[in-house]
Structures are given as C-alpha cells and as structure tokens.
Amino acid sequence: MKFATCAAALASLSLFASTLAAPVAASPEKPQQTKEEVEAERQKALARQRNKYFHEPGGGHQLGHYDARFFHGIVSDQERHETQLTMIRAYLDYFRENDLDTWLAHGTLLGWWWNGKRLPWDWDMDTQVSGATLHHLGQAHNQTRTKYLSTDGQREREFLLDVNPWIWERERGDGANIIDARWIDTSNGLFIDITGLSETHPDTNPGVWVCKNYHRYATSDLYPMRETLFEGAIAKVPYAYDKILVQEYKEKALVVTDFEGHAWNMNQKEWIKTQAQIDKEAKEAKEQAAREAAEEEKKKKDTEMKRQAAEIKKLEDEEKRQLSQKKYDDAQEKKRQEAEAKRNQAEEEEEEVQQEEE
Ligand SMILES: *[C@@H]1O[C@H](CO)[C@@H](O)[C@H](O)[C@H]1NC(C)=O
C-alpha cells in the first residue's frame, strides 16, 4: 500500500515541475540563514511537492481554486456561480443516493447559516465526512464520474470524485495532503474540498474529531446531524452549527452585514454586491482590457517590424543574387572574348602558313 501511494503521488508530480523550479527565498525574519539551512528548506519544499496529491495551476485567490488537470483558464463570475450551484447539488444528491454521510463545513456552512446558499464571493466550497465514510469513498467510489444537468438546464456537467491516497494517514504530516478528496467539475477544474474527521486519539482524547488542518469537533457538536436545504438540495449540517461557526469565524461572521463587497439585504435575504464593489470590478475590467489592448498593439508592432525586416532581407538577397549573376556573366564574357581572340590568332597564323606555302 505504502509503495502504491507513493507511486501515485509521484505520478502527479510532473504537473508541478514549474513550481519546483522556483527558488525558495529565505524568510525575511531570518536574514542570517546559512546556505545549508536554505538548502534544507528547499529540499523540504521539494519533498512536500512530491508528496502532494492534488495540484492547482497556481496559488493565491483565484488559481488556488482549480484542479490543475482540468484547468483551461479562469472562468467568468457567471460560470463560477453556475458551476458551484450545479456542483453542490450533484454532490449532495450523489452522497444521499449512495447513503454516504456528509455535511456542510467552513464557508459553505456559513453561507447556509445566512440564507441556505453559498456566499457569492466565496471561491471555496467545503464539506466534511467521517473518517469511516472517507475510507469507504476511497475503496468504493474513487474515480467515479457523475453526469448532472446544470441548474440552468443548458448543458450536462461531469463531476469526478477523486480520493487522495494519503487518507490512510490521519495526521497532518507536512501539510501537503490536508484535503482528503475532491468533487471536481471536469469542464473547468473548479471543485468542492472534502475533508474527513477522525478520532485520532480515541484512548486519550475520546469523542474529539479532527481534520488534518487541526479543526476539532466534539461528537455532540456534530451529531445528530440536522437535515436542511442548501441551494435547493437536501443537505446536512452539524447539530451545533452555530457553536462551530463562532469557533471558526467569531461572532462577527454571524452579525456583520457588510462583507467582501457585498451587503446583506434583510428583505431579500440575499447578499447583494455593493455599488462600490461593482464600480471597483468595472474599473479592474477596464484596466485589464487596456492592458490586453496594449499587449495586442505591441504584438502588432512586433509583427510589422518582423515583416519589414523580412522585406529588407529579401531585397538584400535579391541584390546579392544579381551581383553574383553579374560576376558570373562577366566571367563568361571574358572567357568568350579570350576564346575568340585565340581563335582569331589561330586563323591568322593559319593564313600566314598558307601564304608562305604559296
Ligand atoms: C484514487 O484513484 C487514483 C487514480 O487511480 C489513485 O491515484 C488514488 O491512489 C486512489 N485513491 C485511493 C484512496 O486509493
């Protein structure tokens, strides 16, 4: 098993070759790091990448939310919205139909708390399962692909359930494999992160469930689960959802009604994008368009310059060709004249000989 898991992790390594090449900078707090320390850190980062099962096309706010294998570019807000809606419904239906225990977690749970929907600014979607369910997923559901009609009825989407081979290791380790499984939209790479909760120390810490990212939950906070609706599909949330949310996000997450460029509208029970945010996005889009236009212009100029250079080269080549043709013609002419001179001389000599004979 151990070998097989390593092989799988290695197989996906090539996806990250570019990241590996990036040098590991010494952290600014430790300016007097020795060469050996820097190298040791680099080796650690390399090992971490080697062990990592799921890969993203990049880090950060946007690229970190795509699975590298299915990424073809950042999608529009509209496409993300549509993907996430269909994705979570397909997920919840699949898990319910297959009797797999799962519930909403983190930002997805917070979105549910407000209005039974995802937070419109959230790129993440998170669910949790028990360790037992996770192992069952790995054995019986890994790599299943589920087709699901998108919520706008426009197209069929396909979702891949991919289970991390490191699920058998329940400690955090180097942190490269804290996500246990993913439910991935195979058309664009967006996904739901699935993490398992395990009782890692049932002897010393019974009834305490942890994920690999050190979130901990008491059995009585999780169970019995409450059945509810999320984005129109039947879903489950932990029994003490409010306690869990306050622990993770503090009271303010349940109170503050201005967040990430959205304001809570009490009557509509919706997060509405603020005018300031709309203006900001419009400005960013304009700047982006200007950047692209400038790039296009530069490309055009480069192409034109290349074309002119090619034209000049063609003229020069033609000139060279004519010059060498002329040299050749001149040489031929010279040879012809010499031959003629020789012939004339021979004729003259012939004539002289004849005259002498007469
Ligand atoms: C799930 O399937 C992938 C692809 O075959 C494999 O690499 C991975 O190890 C599997 N996960 C588990 C838990 O067996």
CSV table of C-alpha atoms and ligand atoms in Angstrom, one decimal:
chain,number,residue,atom,x,y,z
A,1,MET,CA,0.0,0.0,0.0
A,2,LYS,CA,2.7,2.5,1.0
A,3,PHE,CA,4.6,2.0,-2.2
A,4,ALA,CA,1.4,2.3,-4.3
A,5,THR,CA,0.5,5.6,-2.6
A,6,CYS,CA,4.0,7.0,-3.2
A,7,ALA,CA,3.9,5.9,-6.9
A,8,ALA,CA,0.6,7.8,-7.3
A,9,ALA,CA,1.9,10.9,-5.7
A,10,LEU,CA,5.0,10.7,-7.9
A,11,ALA,CA,2.9,10.3,-11.0
A,12,SER,CA,1.2,13.6,-10.4
A,13,LEU,CA,4.5,15.3,-9.7
A,14,SER,CA,5.2,16.4,-13.3
A,15,LEU,CA,2.3,18.8,-13.1
A,16,PHE,CA,4.3,20.9,-10.7
A,17,ALA,CA,7.6,21.0,-12.4
A,18,SER,CA,7.4,24.7,-12.9
A,19,THR,CA,6.7,25.4,-9.2
A,20,LEU,CA,9.6,23.2,-8.3
A,21,ALA,CA,11.9,25.3,-10.3
A,22,ALA,CA,11.1,28.4,-8.3
A,23,PRO,CA,13.8,29.1,-5.8
A,24,VAL,CA,12.9,29.1,-2.1
A,25,ALA,CA,13.6,32.6,-0.7
A,26,ALA,CA,15.0,32.9,2.8
A,27,SER,CA,12.3,34.3,5.0
A,28,PRO,CA,12.8,37.9,5.9
A,29,GLU,CA,12.7,37.3,9.7
A,30,LYS,CA,15.8,35.1,9.5
A,31,PRO,CA,18.2,37.1,7.4
A,32,GLN,CA,21.3,35.3,8.6
A,33,GLN,CA,20.2,31.9,7.3
A,34,THR,CA,23.1,29.8,6.3
A,35,LYS,CA,23.4,28.2,2.8
A,36,GLU,CA,22.8,24.8,4.4
A,37,GLU,CA,19.6,26.0,6.0
A,38,VAL,CA,18.3,27.4,2.8
A,39,GLU,CA,19.1,24.2,1.0
A,40,ALA,CA,17.4,22.1,3.8
A,41,GLU,CA,14.3,24.3,3.4
A,42,ARG,CA,14.4,23.9,-0.4
A,43,GLN,CA,14.6,20.1,0.0
A,44,LYS,CA,11.7,20.1,2.4
A,45,ALA,CA,9.6,22.1,-0.1
A,46,LEU,CA,10.6,19.7,-2.9
A,47,ALA,CA,9.6,16.7,-0.8
A,48,ARG,CA,6.3,18.4,0.1
A,49,GLN,CA,5.6,18.9,-3.6
A,50,ARG,CA,6.5,15.3,-4.3
A,51,ASN,CA,4.1,14.1,-1.7
A,52,LYS,CA,1.2,16.4,-2.7
A,53,TYR,CA,-1.6,14.6,-4.4
A,54,PHE,CA,-3.9,17.4,-5.5
A,55,HIS,CA,-2.4,20.1,-7.6
A,56,GLU,CA,-3.6,23.6,-8.5
A,57,PRO,CA,-2.4,25.6,-11.5
A,58,GLY,CA,-1.1,28.3,-9.1
A,59,GLY,CA,-1.5,29.7,-5.7
A,60,GLY,CA,-3.5,32.7,-4.5
A,61,HIS,CA,-7.0,33.9,-4.5
A,62,GLN,CA,-8.0,32.6,-8.0
A,63,LEU,CA,-5.7,29.9,-9.3
A,64,GLY,CA,-5.7,28.0,-6.0
A,65,HIS,CA,-9.3,27.1,-6.6
A,66,TYR,CA,-8.8,25.0,-9.7
A,67,ASP,CA,-7.6,21.4,-10.1
A,68,ALA,CA,-4.6,21.6,-12.4
A,69,ARG,CA,-5.7,18.6,-14.5
A,70,PHE,CA,-8.9,20.3,-15.7
A,71,PHE,CA,-7.9,23.9,-15.7
A,72,HIS,CA,-8.3,25.8,-19.0
A,73,GLY,CA,-8.3,29.4,-17.7
A,74,ILE,CA,-10.1,31.4,-15.1
A,75,VAL,CA,-13.8,31.3,-15.6
A,76,SER,CA,-16.2,34.2,-15.5
A,77,ASP,CA,-18.2,35.0,-12.4
A,78,GLN,CA,-21.3,33.8,-14.1
A,79,GLU,CA,-19.7,30.5,-15.0
A,80,ARG,CA,-18.3,30.1,-11.5
A,81,HIS,CA,-21.7,30.7,-10.0
A,82,GLU,CA,-23.4,28.2,-12.3
A,83,THR,CA,-20.6,25.6,-11.7
A,84,GLN,CA,-20.8,25.9,-7.9
A,85,LEU,CA,-24.6,25.7,-7.9
A,86,THR,CA,-24.7,22.6,-10.1
A,87,MET,CA,-21.6,21.1,-8.4
A,88,ILE,CA,-23.0,21.2,-4.8
A,89,ARG,CA,-26.4,19.9,-5.9
A,90,ALA,CA,-24.8,17.0,-7.8
A,91,TYR,CA,-22.6,16.3,-4.8
A,92,LEU,CA,-25.4,16.3,-2.3
A,93,ASP,CA,-27.6,14.1,-4.5
A,94,TYR,CA,-24.8,11.6,-5.2
A,95,PHE,CA,-24.0,11.3,-1.5
A,96,ARG,CA,-27.6,10.9,-0.4
A,97,GLU,CA,-28.4,8.4,-3.1
A,98,ASN,CA,-25.3,6.3,-2.1
A,99,ASP,CA,-26.1,6.6,1.6
A,100,LEU,CA,-22.8,8.5,2.3
A,101,ASP,CA,-22.8,10.7,5.3
A,102,THR,CA,-21.7,14.2,4.5
A,103,TRP,CA,-22.3,17.7,5.8
A,104,LEU,CA,-21.5,21.4,5.0
A,105,ALA,CA,-18.4,22.9,6.5
A,106,HIS,CA,-16.4,26.2,6.8
A,107,GLY,CA,-17.5,29.0,4.5
A,108,THR,CA,-20.2,26.8,2.9
A,109,LEU,CA,-21.7,26.2,6.3
A,110,LEU,CA,-21.6,30.0,6.9
A,111,GLY,CA,-23.3,30.7,3.6
A,112,TRP,CA,-26.0,28.2,4.6
A,113,TRP,CA,-26.4,29.9,8.0
A,114,TRP,CA,-27.3,33.2,6.3
A,115,ASN,CA,-29.7,32.0,3.7
A,116,GLY,CA,-29.3,28.4,2.7
A,117,LYS,CA,-27.0,29.4,-0.2
A,118,ARG,CA,-23.3,29.8,-0.9
A,119,LEU,CA,-21.6,33.1,-0.1
A,120,PRO,CA,-21.5,34.8,-3.6
A,121,TRP,CA,-17.9,35.9,-3.1
A,122,ASP,CA,-16.6,32.6,-1.9
A,123,TRP,CA,-14.4,30.6,-4.3
A,124,ASP,CA,-14.2,27.7,-1.9
A,125,MET,CA,-16.8,25.1,-1.3
A,126,ASP,CA,-16.2,22.8,1.7
A,127,THR,CA,-17.8,19.6,3.0
A,128,GLN,CA,-16.8,17.1,5.6
A,129,VAL,CA,-17.3,13.4,6.1
A,130,SER,CA,-16.4,11.0,8.9
A,131,GLY,CA,-13.1,9.0,8.6
A,132,ALA,CA,-15.1,5.8,8.1
A,133,THR,CA,-17.0,7.3,5.2
A,134,LEU,CA,-13.8,8.7,3.8
A,135,HIS,CA,-12.2,5.2,3.7
A,136,HIS,CA,-15.3,3.8,2.2
A,137,LEU,CA,-15.1,6.5,-0.5
A,138,GLY,CA,-11.5,5.5,-1.2
A,139,GLN,CA,-12.4,1.9,-1.6
A,140,ALA,CA,-15.8,2.0,-3.4
A,141,HIS,CA,-16.3,5.4,-5.0
A,142,ASN,CA,-12.9,6.7,-6.0
A,143,GLN,CA,-12.7,8.0,-9.6
A,144,THR,CA,-16.5,7.8,-10.2
A,145,ARG,CA,-17.8,10.3,-12.7
A,146,THR,CA,-21.3,11.6,-12.4
A,147,LYS,CA,-23.1,13.5,-15.1
A,148,TYR,CA,-25.6,16.1,-14.0
A,149,LEU,CA,-27.7,18.6,-15.9
A,150,SER,CA,-26.6,22.1,-15.0
A,151,THR,CA,-29.1,24.2,-13.0
A,152,ASP,CA,-29.8,26.4,-16.0
A,153,GLY,CA,-30.7,23.4,-18.0
A,154,GLN,CA,-28.2,24.4,-20.7
A,155,ARG,CA,-25.7,21.6,-20.5
A,156,GLU,CA,-24.6,18.4,-18.8
A,157,ARG,CA,-21.7,18.7,-16.5
A,158,GLU,CA,-19.5,15.8,-15.3
A,159,PHE,CA,-18.0,15.5,-11.8
A,160,LEU,CA,-15.1,13.4,-10.8
A,161,LEU,CA,-14.8,12.1,-7.2
A,162,ASP,CA,-11.1,11.8,-6.6
A,163,VAL,CA,-9.8,10.4,-3.3
A,164,ASN,CA,-6.4,11.3,-2.0
A,165,PRO,CA,-4.3,8.1,-1.4
A,166,TRP,CA,-3.0,9.8,1.8
A,167,ILE,CA,-6.4,9.3,3.5
A,168,TRP,CA,-4.9,6.4,5.4
A,169,GLU,CA,-2.6,8.8,7.1
A,170,ARG,CA,-4.7,10.8,9.5
A,171,GLU,CA,-2.0,13.1,11.0
A,172,ARG,CA,-1.3,16.4,9.3
A,173,GLY,CA,2.2,15.4,8.2
A,174,ASP,CA,3.9,18.0,6.0
A,175,GLY,CA,0.5,19.7,5.3
A,176,ALA,CA,0.6,18.9,1.6
A,177,ASN,CA,-2.4,16.5,1.8
A,178,ILE,CA,-4.9,18.0,4.2
A,179,ILE,CA,-7.6,17.8,1.6
A,180,ASP,CA,-8.8,14.2,1.5
A,181,ALA,CA,-11.0,14.2,-1.6
A,182,ARG,CA,-12.3,16.4,-4.2
A,183,TRP,CA,-15.5,16.6,-6.3
A,184,ILE,CA,-14.3,18.2,-9.5
A,185,ASP,CA,-16.1,19.8,-12.4
A,186,THR,CA,-14.2,18.2,-15.3
A,187,SER,CA,-15.0,21.0,-17.7
A,188,ASN,CA,-13.2,23.7,-15.8
A,189,GLY,CA,-11.4,22.3,-12.7
A,190,LEU,CA,-13.4,24.0,-10.0
A,191,PHE,CA,-14.1,21.7,-7.1
A,192,ILE,CA,-15.5,21.0,-3.7
A,193,ASP,CA,-12.9,20.2,-1.0
A,194,ILE,CA,-13.9,17.2,1.1
A,195,THR,CA,-12.1,16.6,4.4
A,196,GLY,CA,-12.5,13.7,6.8
A,197,LEU,CA,-12.8,13.9,10.5
A,198,SER,CA,-11.2,11.2,12.6
A,199,GLU,CA,-10.9,10.4,16.2
A,200,THR,CA,-7.1,10.4,16.1
A,201,HIS,CA,-6.6,9.6,19.8
A,202,PRO,CA,-9.6,7.6,20.9
A,203,ASP,CA,-7.7,6.4,24.0
A,204,THR,CA,-6.5,9.8,25.4
A,205,ASN,CA,-9.0,12.1,23.6
A,206,PRO,CA,-12.2,10.1,23.0
A,207,GLY,CA,-15.1,12.0,21.3
A,208,VAL,CA,-12.7,14.5,19.7
A,209,TRP,CA,-12.8,14.6,15.9
A,210,VAL,CA,-10.1,16.4,14.0
A,211,CYS,CA,-9.3,17.1,10.4
A,212,LYS,CA,-5.7,17.3,9.1
A,213,ASN,CA,-5.9,21.1,9.3
A,214,TYR,CA,-6.4,20.9,13.1
A,215,HIS,CA,-10.1,21.8,13.3
A,216,ARG,CA,-11.5,19.9,16.2
A,217,TYR,CA,-15.1,19.0,16.9
A,218,ALA,CA,-16.8,17.2,19.8
A,219,THR,CA,-19.1,14.3,18.8
A,220,SER,CA,-22.0,16.0,20.5
A,221,ASP,CA,-21.4,19.1,18.3
A,222,LEU,CA,-21.6,17.1,15.2
A,223,TYR,CA,-24.3,14.5,15.9
A,224,PRO,CA,-27.2,14.1,15.5
A,225,MET,CA,-26.9,15.9,12.1
A,226,ARG,CA,-29.7,18.2,11.1
A,227,GLU,CA,-31.3,17.8,7.7
A,228,THR,CA,-31.8,21.0,5.8
A,229,LEU,CA,-31.8,22.5,2.3
A,230,PHE,CA,-28.7,24.0,0.7
A,231,GLU,CA,-29.0,25.6,-2.8
A,232,GLY,CA,-32.3,23.7,-3.2
A,233,ALA,CA,-30.8,20.3,-2.4
A,234,ILE,CA,-31.3,18.2,0.7
A,235,ALA,CA,-28.2,18.6,2.9
A,236,LYS,CA,-27.0,18.1,6.4
A,237,VAL,CA,-25.4,20.4,8.9
A,238,PRO,CA,-23.7,19.6,12.3
A,239,TYR,CA,-26.0,19.7,15.3
A,240,ALA,CA,-24.3,22.6,16.9
A,241,TYR,CA,-23.7,24.6,13.7
A,242,ASP,CA,-23.8,28.0,15.4
A,243,LYS,CA,-21.2,27.0,18.0
A,244,ILE,CA,-19.0,25.6,15.3
A,245,LEU,CA,-19.3,28.8,13.2
A,246,VAL,CA,-18.5,31.0,16.1
A,247,GLN,CA,-15.5,28.9,17.0
A,248,GLU,CA,-14.1,29.2,13.5
A,249,TYR,CA,-15.1,32.7,12.4
A,250,LYS,CA,-16.0,34.5,15.7
A,251,GLU,CA,-19.4,36.2,16.4
A,252,LYS,CA,-18.8,38.8,13.8
A,253,ALA,CA,-19.3,36.4,11.0
A,254,LEU,CA,-23.0,36.0,12.1
A,255,VAL,CA,-23.5,39.7,12.7
A,256,VAL,CA,-21.6,41.8,10.2
A,257,THR,CA,-23.7,42.6,7.2
A,258,ASP,CA,-21.0,44.2,5.0
A,259,PHE,CA,-18.5,41.7,3.7
A,260,GLU,CA,-16.2,41.3,0.7
A,261,GLY,CA,-18.0,43.9,-1.3
A,262,HIS,CA,-21.4,42.6,-0.5
A,263,ALA,CA,-24.2,43.9,1.8
A,264,TRP,CA,-26.8,41.8,3.4
A,265,ASN,CA,-30.3,42.7,2.2
A,266,MET,CA,-32.7,41.9,5.0
A,267,ASN,CA,-35.9,41.8,2.8
A,268,GLN,CA,-34.5,39.7,0.0
A,269,LYS,CA,-32.4,37.6,2.4
A,270,GLU,CA,-29.6,37.8,-0.1
A,271,TRP,CA,-26.0,39.1,-0.2
A,272,ILE,CA,-26.1,41.9,-2.8
A,273,LYS,CA,-23.0,43.3,-4.4
A,274,THR,CA,-22.4,46.9,-3.3
A,275,GLN,CA,-22.2,49.7,-5.8
A,276,ALA,CA,-18.6,50.3,-4.7
A,277,GLN,CA,-17.7,46.7,-5.5
A,278,ILE,CA,-19.5,46.9,-8.9
A,279,ASP,CA,-17.5,50.1,-9.7
A,280,LYS,CA,-14.3,48.5,-8.5
A,281,GLU,CA,-14.8,45.4,-10.7
A,282,ALA,CA,-15.7,47.6,-13.6
A,283,LYS,CA,-12.6,49.6,-13.1
A,284,GLU,CA,-10.5,46.4,-12.9
A,285,ALA,CA,-12.1,45.0,-16.0
A,286,LYS,CA,-11.3,48.3,-17.8
A,287,GLU,CA,-7.7,48.2,-16.7
A,288,GLN,CA,-7.5,44.6,-17.7
A,289,ALA,CA,-8.9,45.4,-21.2
A,290,ALA,CA,-6.4,48.3,-21.5
A,291,ARG,CA,-3.6,46.0,-20.6
A,292,GLU,CA,-4.7,43.5,-23.2
A,293,ALA,CA,-5.2,46.2,-25.8
A,294,ALA,CA,-1.6,47.5,-25.2
A,295,GLU,CA,-0.3,43.9,-25.5
A,296,GLU,CA,-2.2,43.4,-28.7
A,297,GLU,CA,-0.8,46.7,-30.1
A,298,LYS,CA,2.7,45.7,-29.1
A,299,LYS,CA,2.3,42.3,-30.8
A,300,LYS,CA,1.0,44.0,-33.9
A,301,LYS,CA,4.1,46.3,-33.9
A,302,ASP,CA,6.4,43.4,-33.4
A,303,THR,CA,4.8,41.5,-36.3
A,304,GLU,CA,5.1,44.6,-38.5
A,305,MET,CA,8.7,45.1,-37.6
A,306,LYS,CA,9.4,41.5,-38.4
A,307,ARG,CA,7.6,41.8,-41.7
A,308,GLN,CA,9.7,44.9,-42.6
A,309,ALA,CA,12.9,43.1,-41.6
A,310,ALA,CA,12.0,40.2,-43.8
A,311,GLU,CA,11.2,42.5,-46.7
A,312,ILE,CA,14.6,44.2,-46.3
A,313,LYS,CA,16.4,40.9,-46.2
A,314,LYS,CA,14.6,39.8,-49.3
A,315,LEU,CA,15.7,42.9,-51.2
A,316,GLU,CA,19.3,42.4,-49.9
A,317,ASP,CA,19.2,38.8,-51.0
A,318,GLU,CA,18.0,39.8,-54.4
A,319,GLU,CA,20.7,42.4,-54.8
A,320,LYS,CA,23.3,39.8,-53.8
A,321,ARG,CA,21.8,37.3,-56.3
A,322,GLN,CA,22.0,39.9,-59.1
A,323,LEU,CA,25.6,40.8,-58.1
A,324,SER,CA,26.8,37.2,-58.3
A,325,GLN,CA,24.9,36.7,-61.6
A,326,LYS,CA,26.7,39.8,-63.0
A,327,LYS,CA,30.0,38.4,-61.8
A,328,TYR,CA,29.3,35.1,-63.5
A,329,ASP,CA,28.1,36.8,-66.7
A,330,ASP,CA,31.2,39.0,-66.8
A,331,ALA,CA,33.5,36.0,-66.3
A,332,GLN,CA,31.6,34.1,-69.0
A,333,GLU,CA,32.0,37.1,-71.3
A,334,LYS,CA,35.7,37.4,-70.6
A,335,LYS,CA,36.2,33.7,-71.3
A,336,ARG,CA,34.2,34.1,-74.6
A,337,GLN,CA,36.4,37.0,-75.6
A,338,GLU,CA,39.6,35.2,-74.8
A,339,ALA,CA,38.4,32.2,-76.7
A,340,GLU,CA,37.6,34.4,-79.7
A,341,ALA,CA,41.0,36.1,-79.5
A,342,LYS,CA,42.6,32.7,-79.5
A,343,ARG,CA,40.5,31.6,-82.5
A,344,ASN,CA,41.4,34.8,-84.4
A,345,GLN,CA,45.0,34.4,-83.7
A,346,ALA,CA,44.9,30.8,-84.8
A,347,GLU,CA,43.2,31.8,-88.0
A,348,GLU,CA,45.8,34.5,-88.7
A,349,GLU,CA,48.6,32.0,-88.1
A,350,GLU,CA,46.9,29.6,-90.5
A,351,GLU,CA,46.7,32.2,-93.1
A,352,GLU,CA,50.4,33.1,-92.8
A,353,VAL,CA,51.3,29.5,-93.2
A,354,GLN,CA,49.3,29.2,-96.3
A,355,GLN,CA,50.8,32.4,-97.8
A,356,GLU,CA,54.3,31.1,-97.1
A,357,GLU,CA,53.5,27.8,-98.9
A,358,GLU,CA,52.2,29.6,-102.0
B,1,LIG,C1,-8.0,7.1,-6.3
B,1,LIG,O1,-7.7,6.9,-7.6
B,1,LIG,C2,-6.5,7.5,-8.1
B,1,LIG,C3,-6.4,7.2,-9.6
B,1,LIG,O2,-6.4,5.9,-9.9
B,1,LIG,C4,-5.3,6.9,-7.3
B,1,LIG,O3,-4.1,7.5,-7.8
B,1,LIG,C5,-5.5,7.1,-5.8
B,1,LIG,O4,-4.5,6.5,-5.2
B,1,LIG,C6,-6.8,6.5,-5.4
B,1,LIG,N1,-7.1,6.8,-4.0
B,1,LIG,C7,-7.2,5.9,-3.1
B,1,LIG,C8,-7.6,6.3,-1.7
B,1,LIG,O5,-7.0,4.7,-3.3
